[in-house]
Structures are given as C-alpha cells and as structure tokens.
C-alpha cells in the first residue's frame, strides 16, 4: 500500500484543502500584503517523512535563506541542485502517475504581520501565482491545502488560520509530481516558488470577480458585464469616465448589457484602452478595456471585421539569471523590442505568462493566443500509450488547468484566442476542455495544433509545414491530403482559418525562407500567418571553473538525459541581442510594401494591378496593416553612389488607409556613370510611441538605378610555360607557386574551402524537403559533409606555369579515403599595375550532396599588427545567406572582426556578407589590403567572411569559451553559400537556395592600403 507521502505526489487531483475557484487577476483597492522577499529554505533530496517544519515553533535557524520568487536550482551556485533541460524527454521514468523517490523537495518558511484592522475582513485569501510543480501550504501550523499547475494562480481561504500580528507560513514544494507528466514543455525544469505570493483582505460587500466582455461594430461599443458578488455588495457602479458612462445596478438581476456610441476600437496596431472602475461601497476594481469583436467568418479570422495576419512569436518566460521569475521592466522592454521588429502577435508557449504581461500586451498592442499550462510530449515516443489526454483519471486536472487559464485572463482585449496546450496528443480530455471553453467564452475561438482532424477546435493549426504544403492548405479546391486527416476531415479543415502555431525554427544561424511563407499569406486569405519558434534563447548564465561566463544549455549541468542546445532556438540571444534572423524577420513582415514597376522593394513580385512594369519613376506604397492608416509615418528617401550619400529628402505621400495603396512620384535621381546608383526609401515613425522613438524605421526598400556596366572580360593567355612558381607580381610574392606575402604581410593561401562550421540547421535531421533531391532522410547535411571529408581537404599541386606578368597553378583537392575531388586553377595576373586573381573551381563527377560553400580562404597571421576590421561596399550591415537576404541592403559598411560574427550559443557558421563589390581589410583603423570583386560571367558577385577562427576550429567548439586563442585572421571569399533553411526542427533549404556541387569562378583585384 503506498505511503501517504507517495500518494500525495502521485495524486492527479489538481488541488485540495481550502483551494478556491479560479477568478480574474484583478487590480483592487482592497488591502493586500506581498510575501515576496527573503524566506528560510531547506532542500531535501527526497520527500521528507515528517512535516514538523510547518509547526509555528519550529527552529529554522540553521536553514538557508532564499528569495521568493525564485527557482532554487538557480540560487546558491549549485548548492540546491542544477537545472535540467529536456524538450520531449521526461527526466524521470515514464510510469504515470508515479515519480522517483529521488524527488528534490524544498521547504519554505517565513513570518508575516497581519494588520489589526484586517480583522474586519470577511475573508483572508492567500494567493500563489506560480509554484513548480506541486506544493502544500500551512499557516500557523495548520494545513491549508495544496495544488499543482505550475504556471497557474491558486488562492486559498486562510481566514480561520491567520490572526492579527505575527503569523508563520510554511510551504513544501516537490520538484516532481503527477503534474510533471502534463508539464513537459521544451524548457528548463526549474522548481520553486517562482511567482508572487500575496495575502489579500477580502472585504465584506466586496467584488469576487468581474468580466467585462466588449464588442465593437461601426463606431459603437458593446459591454456585457458579469459580476460575481454577494447580494449585500449591491448596488454596484460601473464608470467609464472618458466616455461619460455611469451605470448603477441595484441588484444582480439589474446587471445588463449596454452600448456606447463613438468609441474607438482596440487593435494590436492601435491599442486604444479605456479606464473602467467597478465599485461597491467596500471595494473598487480598476480595469482597462478595449472594444473589439473577435469572430470567424467562413475561413477568415477577423477582429473588428478585418482579417488578421499573425506576425507572431512563441514566447516562453525565460531569463539567463532569473529563469521564469517575472521582471516588469525587462518584460516591457521585451515587448517593446517585439514591436520595433514588426512583431504583432504572441503565443504564450506553453502556459499562461505572469498576469502583468497581458496588461502590457493590452497597452502596447499584440494579438495574443493564450495557451494553457499543458504538454505531454514525452508520450510521443510510446505512440501516445498511457497519454493523460485520453485518460479519465486526469479529466479533473485538465479541466482545472483550462478553467484557471481562462478565468484569470478573460478580461484582456489582447487575448483573441484560447489554446488548450501543446503537443499533448489528442483525446477526450482535450475535447472536454474545448467544450468548457466554448460554453464559458463562445466569442473567442479555441486552438490546439494536435487536433489535426479538427474535431473540437475552431482554427486549423500546424507546425513546421513546408512551403508547398502550406500553399496547398491555402489553395481553394486543393485535394492534397492533410496530415493525419481523411479526405472528409481535410475538407473540413480547409473551411477554417489556418495558422502556423510554430514555424521557422530560429535555432542558431537562421532561419531561412521566411519570405516564402509570408508571400503565401498575401496570396491565400485562408492563411493567417503564424508564430516563429521562438522569441529568445533560454541560456542560463554560468561560469567555467576558471570564472569565464557563458550561457549554458542542456548537458552543461550534468543532466542524466537532456536535449542539448535545442533550448537555444530564439530570435533573441540570451543576453537580449537581436540575431540577424530577427532583422530578417522584421524586413520580411514589414507592414508597408513598396512596389517599383511591378517589383517590390525587396526584390519580390509586387503583384499590384495598374503598375507599369517599366515605370521606375513612381512607387506604389501599400499599407499592409490590419487597421491603422499611415498618418503616423513619414517617408524619407536617399540616393547613394557606390554607397556614398549624394542626395536625400522626404516623399510627399498621402495618408494610405489599411489595405490600400497610393502611387507616388519618385524624386529626380542623378545616375552616376562610373558608380552604382541606389535609391533607398524608409518608412519611419513621425513621432515617438510607447515602444520606439521618433524616426524608428519600420519598413525599407531599395531601387537599383545604376547604369549598366559590363564586367571586364578575361583576357586569354597563350604564352604559358613551366616555371618554379617563385616570383613577385606587384604586391604579391610567391614561392614554389604558393602565395607567401601580400601587400607586405605574411599570408597563406588561397586554399579551396568547401566546409563551413555546421549551423544547427545543417546538423538537423528533421523532415525531408519534398521538393529537393539533396536531402537524405534522417541524416544531416553536416554528417554527409564530414563523411565526404569536406572538413579535412588536402591539396596536391599538379602544375605551375608562368607567363609575362602572370602565374598559373593547378591543384587537385580531395580528402583521405575518398575518390571525389575538385580541380582548382589559380591565375594571378599583373596588368597596368593592377593585380588580378582568378580562381576556377571544378568538381569531379560523383558528388551526391549539397556543399556548404564554394570559396577560397586566405590566412593572415597577426605579425606586428593583426587584421581586425573591414569596410565594404555590398550587402550589409548584418550577415546574409541565400535564403535570408531581405534585411540586407546595398551600401557601404564597416565593422570589427568581432562585430562581424554573432555569438551563437553553440559556435557555428556566421558572418557571411553577400554580394561584395569592394572590401578593405584594416589593422588598427588603417587599411592594409583592398580587394575589388569582379562579377562572374553570369553577373554573380561573391560574398566574404572575416573571422579569427577557421571553420574546423569553430566546428570543434561546443561553447564560445572553447574556441582557441587565435593569432591569425582568416578571409573567406565565397562564390556561393548553401542556404540556411530550418531543418533543426523544420523544412530543409529550399531547392533554389541549395548549393549543389558545381563549377564556379572567383575574380578579385587586389591592391595595398585603403
């Protein structure tokens, strides 16, 4: 027979004792007392048999101290255990509802003072906003109750247990419990009391709960009020001062809906809020309401009658030092940063956030898909056998979780959809959750991706669908089969709005193909956008034994099972630095589109009727916003010749309504004869907002107005003769056919480089690209590259020849234990004082996979002054790759070697700048080497990377601190790079951007100095 302790932690019941029903998280003027602060704390490796610590007189003088809120594994530098990261795996045996005897258990104690005048309170309530995973509470030695549901609010009636003056609260928290089986949510397991603890004095005649349901229709607002209060609390008064509204209801029976004329609607773009108070004689509740109507009409998801496109992020609550502990200032800046990067929506993966976050979402403006605290992903490996989602024993727990989710946050206008949870299979318990939500809140749709057949949800949702599959979902009349659907079920799903609840897995360097998904949204109205996985990396700030700080991921804390750096998959690095992927996202989803003669300003088809494809004297400006016009924007232009500013001004643009376009004449542009001419237009904020300063750019477009200039042809040579390869050609010195000095500096190379330090997507093995023949199911590209020896190429010099002012070498490059090879012809020519380098690269037959790059590498030892910076004319300012180019613009840029790279949590390929025209390498701010790139015969320009490490060194490092000290700078000039894709947990590189082995030419002109 199980012990009482064992039975407690394995009980699937959601709560016990004086636990009160769920209600809204309200701003009340009734007295309250925060219990946040320093508590006494003791950690046991297993569940203690005794509960004597809860006694009033227990001596806790020998205990540690711990802050509340916090996670105990992030306190004490490992003294209280370490974090564990898993994605799908359970960190304990899968034997529901049982958990191991090795169950770290934290006991908490503190004293608090109850004011004397609280004796007049009708009830005293103790609220916990978040405890992981199961807890039990005592007040003054009396057991009050317990609960599970880590990211949910729980309130206990402690009226009979508290007293005026000194009180003692004791809490026991178990890291593992039955609840852990339904909280398997791709994040760190972080036990403890991690959200606020509050004592509330509930007054006689107070308001237990309020729900203001609002609607909007053609300038008129609607309010339906639900008030939970005793009869003695009435009359109740509702006021909206700004609208001159005052409603007094003498009894509950009098409470009725009412309309308000001339209200402004709430939307994510124009988050108009009105202050409301709901009062009795004993208590006033303050709310902020927004008027909006959410509905599904056919296969369209609408707010206030207009289709919504979710440009969203999946947002976990995570901080490198605090974990999931909420910090309002940091959260506000986090959401403001989202707005600055054109993010308009949040999916609260995979649980309700701290309640204040939704206040901020209301205020700043986001469409929020609010997700329940539920995931059972670890049962997938068992074929979902034993999954709690279809087990009646868990029904009460499932219903409790969705009730606490909806009731707490039902007043927020930003919440436009409820989500039942994530990756929990399917089953009757989920269907019951959906039925409860539909009955309680019929105005907001229900989402759950795992309901593939659409049996109990209102929208069709998928994660990581490929571009072709997504297109077929959006195409009217398509008969293409849908995942896990019969033809009839597929037909039903196509009648619903579709969204990608997760896509574009943002792990490491990537993702690619964002623009392809976005283009589909504008072609197929059934498609409503989606949510990138995910917003930020979850690195935990820690130190190496020698004190070097770094951001840890799975396995860095000695976990028995873990999922490595899969927790580092954000558009934001752990230290809040936006990745190039986030800049790419901003450019792809920008809410203003510029169309020059049928092409949009980012190189895609504009598709606007009435635009002359040869008319480059006008620009069509399209407002892609949901509801806001362009009156808050101004449009600035500038003209540059080879990246140097020559003219600028402001376009005279009429106000463009949401969904409309305006055709605007362009300024007269002086086209240079001997330089590239580029026109750039920026749409920027005309005034500061709560999330960005005046002048913040929300959209950019460029138009190439350059006069055609053919690339100089290669002059054939016929006077080659054998030679020893030792000579000087201008700034280049050679010995035995090898370059040894360049512009007075030691140099090694150029050598063929086909390898790049694999990105997380290169290492990924997720689904094949159905349009590609270059993906091998279940095998990563990086594994194939290592198999073919691309990281360990060797060279054999075949021939060395001279001509007047010229040197030619031919080499065969291959790897040990491989018959595959690449022939590299290198020709140096000095003509008219200019040194020209031409490299012809030709692969042998038999190569069967994509290559990471086709390029050359020059190693530049530091000597007396290291090469530490670069200035270039080309695409920038950030790194770019073939399927991630939208954020790049043509211009002149400069950066240090360090700033050219991104500190991804796991070192990998980084720093490539595409389509370079001119490049100057510098040392201490002085130019030491100038390179001009000549387009190949098809007009293609190379890219460059400048790094302090070779790809082989980077590939061997699991963390940045593991990179070796460097005494050399490495310049890579790439004829081509493979795309990035999203294969870490999504589709592979699109075929158009996959680099198959092919012959390529690199042409450079090299000179000394600036």
PDB file of N, CA and C in Angstrom, residues 233-301:
ATOM      1  N   UNK A 233     -23.436  43.110  -1.553  1.00  0.00           N
ATOM      2  CA  UNK A 233     -22.464  44.013  -2.173  1.00  0.00           C
ATOM      3  C   UNK A 233     -23.128  45.079  -3.034  1.00  0.00           C
ATOM      4  N   UNK A 234     -24.343  44.836  -3.475  1.00  0.00           N
ATOM      5  CA  UNK A 234     -25.022  45.789  -4.347  1.00  0.00           C
ATOM      6  C   UNK A 234     -25.560  46.947  -3.521  1.00  0.00           C
ATOM      7  N   UNK A 235     -25.670  48.135  -4.114  1.00  0.00           N
ATOM      8  CA  UNK A 235     -25.518  48.465  -5.540  1.00  0.00           C
ATOM      9  C   UNK A 235     -24.063  48.456  -5.991  1.00  0.00           C
ATOM     10  N   UNK A 236     -23.894  48.124  -7.259  1.00  0.00           N
ATOM     11  CA  UNK A 236     -22.596  48.125  -7.921  1.00  0.00           C
ATOM     12  C   UNK A 236     -22.628  49.194  -9.005  1.00  0.00           C
ATOM     13  N   UNK A 237     -21.548  49.969  -9.061  1.00  0.00           N
ATOM     14  CA  UNK A 237     -21.463  51.071 -10.028  1.00  0.00           C
ATOM     15  C   UNK A 237     -20.317  50.817 -11.004  1.00  0.00           C
ATOM     16  N   UNK A 238     -20.607  50.939 -12.279  1.00  0.00           N
ATOM     17  CA  UNK A 238     -19.589  50.849 -13.326  1.00  0.00           C
ATOM     18  C   UNK A 238     -19.423  52.221 -13.960  1.00  0.00           C
ATOM     19  N   UNK A 239     -18.180  52.689 -14.045  1.00  0.00           N
ATOM     20  CA  UNK A 239     -17.900  54.006 -14.625  1.00  0.00           C
ATOM     21  C   UNK A 239     -16.837  53.885 -15.713  1.00  0.00           C
ATOM     22  N   UNK A 240     -17.076  54.613 -16.804  1.00  0.00           N
ATOM     23  CA  UNK A 240     -16.062  54.811 -17.851  1.00  0.00           C
ATOM     24  C   UNK A 240     -15.958  56.324 -18.015  1.00  0.00           C
ATOM     25  N   UNK A 241     -15.141  56.980 -17.220  1.00  0.00           N
ATOM     26  CA  UNK A 241     -15.166  58.451 -17.175  1.00  0.00           C
ATOM     27  C   UNK A 241     -14.957  59.108 -18.531  1.00  0.00           C
ATOM     28  N   UNK A 242     -14.026  58.559 -19.332  1.00  0.00           N
ATOM     29  CA  UNK A 242     -13.692  59.197 -20.609  1.00  0.00           C
ATOM     30  C   UNK A 242     -14.881  59.190 -21.561  1.00  0.00           C
ATOM     31  N   UNK A 243     -15.780  58.237 -21.393  1.00  0.00           N
ATOM     32  CA  UNK A 243     -16.952  58.135 -22.259  1.00  0.00           C
ATOM     33  C   UNK A 243     -18.225  58.627 -21.580  1.00  0.00           C
ATOM     34  N   UNK A 244     -18.080  59.156 -20.376  1.00  0.00           N
ATOM     35  CA  UNK A 244     -19.248  59.674 -19.667  1.00  0.00           C
ATOM     36  C   UNK A 244     -20.244  58.607 -19.254  1.00  0.00           C
ATOM     37  N   UNK A 245     -19.764  57.390 -19.041  1.00  0.00           N
ATOM     38  CA  UNK A 245     -20.647  56.281 -18.698  1.00  0.00           C
ATOM     39  C   UNK A 245     -20.666  56.070 -17.185  1.00  0.00           C
ATOM     40  N   UNK A 246     -21.865  55.967 -16.623  1.00  0.00           N
ATOM     41  CA  UNK A 246     -22.019  55.551 -15.232  1.00  0.00           C
ATOM     42  C   UNK A 246     -23.285  54.693 -15.148  1.00  0.00           C
ATOM     43  N   UNK A 247     -23.079  53.444 -14.782  1.00  0.00           N
ATOM     44  CA  UNK A 247     -24.179  52.508 -14.629  1.00  0.00           C
ATOM     45  C   UNK A 247     -24.232  52.066 -13.167  1.00  0.00           C
ATOM     46  N   UNK A 248     -25.427  52.171 -12.578  1.00  0.00           N
ATOM     47  CA  UNK A 248     -25.621  51.738 -11.194  1.00  0.00           C
ATOM     48  C   UNK A 248     -26.655  50.621 -11.205  1.00  0.00           C
ATOM     49  N   UNK A 249     -26.240  49.469 -10.690  1.00  0.00           N
ATOM     50  CA  UNK A 249     -27.124  48.314 -10.649  1.00  0.00           C
ATOM     51  C   UNK A 249     -27.465  47.996  -9.203  1.00  0.00           C
ATOM     52  N   UNK A 250     -28.732  48.026  -8.899  1.00  0.00           N
ATOM     53  CA  UNK A 250     -29.176  47.836  -7.514  1.00  0.00           C
ATOM     54  C   UNK A 250     -29.086  46.376  -7.086  1.00  0.00           C
ATOM     55  N   UNK A 251     -29.118  45.463  -8.027  1.00  0.00           N
ATOM     56  CA  UNK A 251     -29.051  44.053  -7.685  1.00  0.00           C
ATOM     57  C   UNK A 251     -28.444  43.302  -8.856  1.00  0.00           C
ATOM     58  N   UNK A 252     -28.106  42.055  -8.626  1.00  0.00           N
ATOM     59  CA  UNK A 252     -27.529  41.246  -9.688  1.00  0.00           C
ATOM     60  C   UNK A 252     -28.486  41.105 -10.859  1.00  0.00           C
ATOM     61  N   UNK A 253     -29.752  41.100 -10.574  1.00  0.00           N
ATOM     62  CA  UNK A 253     -30.744  40.952 -11.644  1.00  0.00           C
ATOM     63  C   UNK A 253     -30.771  42.160 -12.565  1.00  0.00           C
ATOM     64  N   UNK A 254     -30.294  43.294 -12.073  1.00  0.00           N
ATOM     65  CA  UNK A 254     -30.326  44.516 -12.889  1.00  0.00           C
ATOM     66  C   UNK A 254     -29.148  44.617 -13.863  1.00  0.00           C
ATOM     67  N   UNK A 255     -28.132  43.830 -13.629  1.00  0.00           N
ATOM     68  CA  UNK A 255     -26.946  43.919 -14.490  1.00  0.00           C
ATOM     69  C   UNK A 255     -27.321  43.478 -15.900  1.00  0.00           C
ATOM     70  N   UNK A 256     -27.060  44.371 -16.863  1.00  0.00           N
ATOM     71  CA  UNK A 256     -27.486  44.099 -18.236  1.00  0.00           C
ATOM     72  C   UNK A 256     -26.481  44.679 -19.218  1.00  0.00           C
ATOM     73  N   UNK A 257     -26.420  44.131 -20.423  1.00  0.00           N
ATOM     74  CA  UNK A 257     -25.538  44.696 -21.448  1.00  0.00           C
ATOM     75  C   UNK A 257     -25.954  46.125 -21.794  1.00  0.00           C
ATOM     76  N   UNK A 258     -24.997  46.906 -22.279  1.00  0.00           N
ATOM     77  CA  UNK A 258     -25.313  48.256 -22.732  1.00  0.00           C
ATOM     78  C   UNK A 258     -24.364  48.640 -23.851  1.00  0.00           C
ATOM     79  N   UNK A 259     -24.795  49.601 -24.641  1.00  0.00           N
ATOM     80  CA  UNK A 259     -23.995  50.094 -25.753  1.00  0.00           C
ATOM     81  C   UNK A 259     -23.456  51.486 -25.470  1.00  0.00           C
ATOM     82  N   UNK A 260     -22.392  51.834 -26.186  1.00  0.00           N
ATOM     83  CA  UNK A 260     -21.767  53.152 -26.051  1.00  0.00           C
ATOM     84  C   UNK A 260     -21.465  53.662 -27.450  1.00  0.00           C
ATOM     85  N   UNK A 261     -21.939  54.869 -27.748  1.00  0.00           N
ATOM     86  CA  UNK A 261     -21.655  55.470 -29.044  1.00  0.00           C
ATOM     87  C   UNK A 261     -20.266  56.088 -29.064  1.00  0.00           C
ATOM     88  N   UNK A 262     -19.723  56.198 -30.279  1.00  0.00           N
ATOM     89  CA  UNK A 262     -18.493  56.948 -30.532  1.00  0.00           C
ATOM     90  C   UNK A 262     -17.306  56.444 -29.715  1.00  0.00           C
ATOM     91  N   UNK A 263     -17.092  55.148 -29.721  1.00  0.00           N
ATOM     92  CA  UNK A 263     -15.885  54.615 -29.095  1.00  0.00           C
ATOM     93  C   UNK A 263     -14.858  54.299 -30.176  1.00  0.00           C
ATOM     94  N   UNK A 264     -13.613  54.301 -29.791  1.00  0.00           N
ATOM     95  CA  UNK A 264     -12.532  53.921 -30.697  1.00  0.00           C
ATOM     96  C   UNK A 264     -12.198  52.456 -30.449  1.00  0.00           C
ATOM     97  N   UNK A 265     -11.990  51.698 -31.510  1.00  0.00           N
ATOM     98  CA  UNK A 265     -11.748  50.262 -31.330  1.00  0.00           C
ATOM     99  C   UNK A 265     -10.335  49.989 -30.825  1.00  0.00           C
ATOM    100  N   UNK A 266     -10.181  48.820 -30.221  1.00  0.00           N
ATOM    101  CA  UNK A 266      -8.850  48.316 -29.844  1.00  0.00           C
ATOM    102  C   UNK A 266      -8.358  47.383 -30.940  1.00  0.00           C
ATOM    103  N   UNK A 267      -7.087  47.509 -31.281  1.00  0.00           N
ATOM    104  CA  UNK A 267      -6.428  46.540 -32.152  1.00  0.00           C
ATOM    105  C   UNK A 267      -4.967  46.482 -31.739  1.00  0.00           C
ATOM    106  N   UNK A 268      -4.254  45.503 -32.265  1.00  0.00           N
ATOM    107  CA  UNK A 268      -2.837  45.387 -31.949  1.00  0.00           C
ATOM    108  C   UNK A 268      -2.041  46.574 -32.477  1.00  0.00           C
ATOM    109  N   UNK A 269      -2.550  47.259 -33.500  1.00  0.00           N
ATOM    110  CA  UNK A 269      -1.852  48.421 -34.061  1.00  0.00           C
ATOM    111  C   UNK A 269      -2.246  49.710 -33.366  1.00  0.00           C
ATOM    112  N   UNK A 270      -3.479  49.783 -32.935  1.00  0.00           N
ATOM    113  CA  UNK A 270      -3.991  50.961 -32.242  1.00  0.00           C
ATOM    114  C   UNK A 270      -4.675  50.495 -30.951  1.00  0.00           C
ATOM    115  N   UNK A 271      -3.852  50.199 -29.932  1.00  0.00           N
ATOM    116  CA  UNK A 271      -4.380  49.571 -28.712  1.00  0.00           C
ATOM    117  C   UNK A 271      -5.076  50.583 -27.796  1.00  0.00           C
ATOM    118  N   UNK A 272      -6.228  51.036 -28.248  1.00  0.00           N
ATOM    119  CA  UNK A 272      -6.984  52.058 -27.519  1.00  0.00           C
ATOM    120  C   UNK A 272      -7.653  51.432 -26.304  1.00  0.00           C
ATOM    121  N   UNK A 273      -7.294  51.895 -25.128  1.00  0.00           N
ATOM    122  CA  UNK A 273      -7.848  51.382 -23.878  1.00  0.00           C
ATOM    123  C   UNK A 273      -8.617  52.476 -23.155  1.00  0.00           C
ATOM    124  N   UNK A 274      -9.665  52.079 -22.457  1.00  0.00           N
ATOM    125  CA  UNK A 274     -10.452  52.991 -21.636  1.00  0.00           C
ATOM    126  C   UNK A 274     -10.403  52.502 -20.184  1.00  0.00           C
ATOM    127  N   UNK A 275     -10.164  53.431 -19.281  1.00  0.00           N
ATOM    128  CA  UNK A 275     -10.172  53.105 -17.851  1.00  0.00           C
ATOM    129  C   UNK A 275     -11.605  52.900 -17.381  1.00  0.00           C
ATOM    130  N   UNK A 276     -11.800  51.831 -16.644  1.00  0.00           N
ATOM    131  CA  UNK A 276     -13.108  51.479 -16.110  1.00  0.00           C
ATOM    132  C   UNK A 276     -12.951  51.156 -14.630  1.00  0.00           C
ATOM    133  N   UNK A 277     -13.912  51.576 -13.822  1.00  0.00           N
ATOM    134  CA  UNK A 277     -13.978  51.124 -12.436  1.00  0.00           C
ATOM    135  C   UNK A 277     -15.316  50.441 -12.197  1.00  0.00           C
ATOM    136  N   UNK A 278     -15.242  49.376 -11.405  1.00  0.00           N
ATOM    137  CA  UNK A 278     -16.446  48.698 -10.941  1.00  0.00           C
ATOM    138  C   UNK A 278     -16.378  48.729  -9.416  1.00  0.00           C
ATOM    139  N   UNK A 279     -17.389  49.343  -8.790  1.00  0.00           N
ATOM    140  CA  UNK A 279     -17.280  49.655  -7.361  1.00  0.00           C
ATOM    141  C   UNK A 279     -18.504  49.202  -6.578  1.00  0.00           C
ATOM    142  N   UNK A 280     -18.241  48.823  -5.342  1.00  0.00           N
ATOM    143  CA  UNK A 280     -19.275  48.723  -4.314  1.00  0.00           C
ATOM    144  C   UNK A 280     -18.874  49.693  -3.210  1.00  0.00           C
ATOM    145  N   UNK A 281     -19.641  49.701  -2.167  1.00  0.00           N
ATOM    146  CA  UNK A 281     -19.290  50.569  -1.044  1.00  0.00           C
ATOM    147  C   UNK A 281     -17.990  50.125  -0.394  1.00  0.00           C
ATOM    148  N   UNK A 282     -17.602  48.861  -0.589  1.00  0.00           N
ATOM    149  CA  UNK A 282     -16.446  48.331   0.121  1.00  0.00           C
ATOM    150  C   UNK A 282     -15.203  48.176  -0.747  1.00  0.00           C
ATOM    151  N   UNK A 283     -15.339  48.165  -2.069  1.00  0.00           N
ATOM    152  CA  UNK A 283     -14.191  47.838  -2.914  1.00  0.00           C
ATOM    153  C   UNK A 283     -14.370  48.442  -4.290  1.00  0.00           C
ATOM    154  N   UNK A 284     -13.245  48.849  -4.890  1.00  0.00           N
ATOM    155  CA  UNK A 284     -13.233  49.328  -6.269  1.00  0.00           C
ATOM    156  C   UNK A 284     -12.234  48.500  -7.074  1.00  0.00           C
ATOM    157  N   UNK A 285     -12.713  47.986  -8.186  1.00  0.00           N
ATOM    158  CA  UNK A 285     -11.872  47.253  -9.126  1.00  0.00           C
ATOM    159  C   UNK A 285     -11.572  48.167 -10.311  1.00  0.00           C
ATOM    160  N   UNK A 286     -10.303  48.261 -10.680  1.00  0.00           N
ATOM    161  CA  UNK A 286      -9.891  49.062 -11.836  1.00  0.00           C
ATOM    162  C   UNK A 286      -9.518  48.143 -12.982  1.00  0.00           C
ATOM    163  N   UNK A 287     -10.075  48.421 -14.149  1.00  0.00           N
ATOM    164  CA  UNK A 287      -9.770  47.654 -15.346  1.00  0.00           C
ATOM    165  C   UNK A 287      -9.485  48.607 -16.497  1.00  0.00           C
ATOM    166  N   UNK A 288      -8.827  48.080 -17.505  1.00  0.00           N
ATOM    167  CA  UNK A 288      -8.683  48.804 -18.767  1.00  0.00           C
ATOM    168  C   UNK A 288      -9.306  47.935 -19.855  1.00  0.00           C
ATOM    169  N   UNK A 289     -10.267  48.480 -20.543  1.00  0.00           N
ATOM    170  CA  UNK A 289     -10.967  47.690 -21.551  1.00  0.00           C
ATOM    171  C   UNK A 289     -10.666  48.223 -22.938  1.00  0.00           C
ATOM    172  N   UNK A 290     -10.688  47.297 -23.873  1.00  0.00           N
ATOM    173  CA  UNK A 290     -10.576  47.653 -25.280  1.00  0.00           C
ATOM    174  C   UNK A 290     -11.762  47.083 -26.018  1.00  0.00           C
ATOM    175  N   UNK A 291     -12.315  47.861 -26.916  1.00  0.00           N
ATOM    176  CA  UNK A 291     -13.503  47.423 -27.648  1.00  0.00           C
ATOM    177  C   UNK A 291     -13.077  46.734 -28.947  1.00  0.00           C
ATOM    178  N   UNK A 292     -13.323  45.447 -29.006  1.00  0.00           N
ATOM    179  CA  UNK A 292     -13.047  44.706 -30.236  1.00  0.00           C
ATOM    180  C   UNK A 292     -13.931  43.477 -30.291  1.00  0.00           C
ATOM    181  N   UNK A 293     -14.272  43.084 -31.496  1.00  0.00           N
ATOM    182  CA  UNK A 293     -15.081  41.900 -31.738  1.00  0.00           C
ATOM    183  C   UNK A 293     -14.239  40.870 -32.465  1.00  0.00           C
ATOM    184  N   UNK A 294     -14.146  39.681 -31.892  1.00  0.00           N
ATOM    185  CA  UNK A 294     -13.408  38.575 -32.483  1.00  0.00           C
ATOM    186  C   UNK A 294     -14.421  37.612 -33.099  1.00  0.00           C
ATOM    187  N   UNK A 295     -14.193  37.215 -34.342  1.00  0.00           N
ATOM    188  CA  UNK A 295     -15.124  36.274 -34.968  1.00  0.00           C
ATOM    189  C   UNK A 295     -14.425  35.501 -36.075  1.00  0.00           C
ATOM    190  N   UNK A 296     -14.987  34.365 -36.384  1.00  0.00           N
ATOM    191  CA  UNK A 296     -14.585  33.595 -37.557  1.00  0.00           C
ATOM    192  C   UNK A 296     -15.742  33.640 -38.540  1.00  0.00           C
ATOM    193  N   UNK A 297     -15.451  34.108 -39.736  1.00  0.00           N
ATOM    194  CA  UNK A 297     -16.460  34.189 -40.788  1.00  0.00           C
ATOM    195  C   UNK A 297     -15.943  33.379 -41.974  1.00  0.00           C
ATOM    196  N   UNK A 298     -16.535  32.196 -42.154  1.00  0.00           N
ATOM    197  CA  UNK A 298     -16.013  31.302 -43.186  1.00  0.00           C
ATOM    198  C   UNK A 298     -14.628  30.828 -42.795  1.00  0.00           C
ATOM    199  N   UNK A 299     -13.666  31.012 -43.703  1.00  0.00           N
ATOM    200  CA  UNK A 299     -12.290  30.612 -43.393  1.00  0.00           C
ATOM    201  C   UNK A 299     -11.424  31.823 -43.053  1.00  0.00           C
ATOM    202  N   UNK A 300     -12.048  32.882 -42.546  1.00  0.00           N
ATOM    203  CA  UNK A 300     -11.315  34.094 -42.166  1.00  0.00           C
ATOM    204  C   UNK A 300     -11.429  34.334 -40.659  1.00  0.00           C
ATOM    205  N   UNK A 301     -10.308  34.630 -40.046  1.00  0.00           N
ATOM    206  CA  UNK A 301     -10.292  35.053 -38.651  1.00  0.00           C
ATOM    207  C   UNK A 301     -10.269  36.579 -38.640  1.00  0.00           C
TER     208      UNK A 301
END
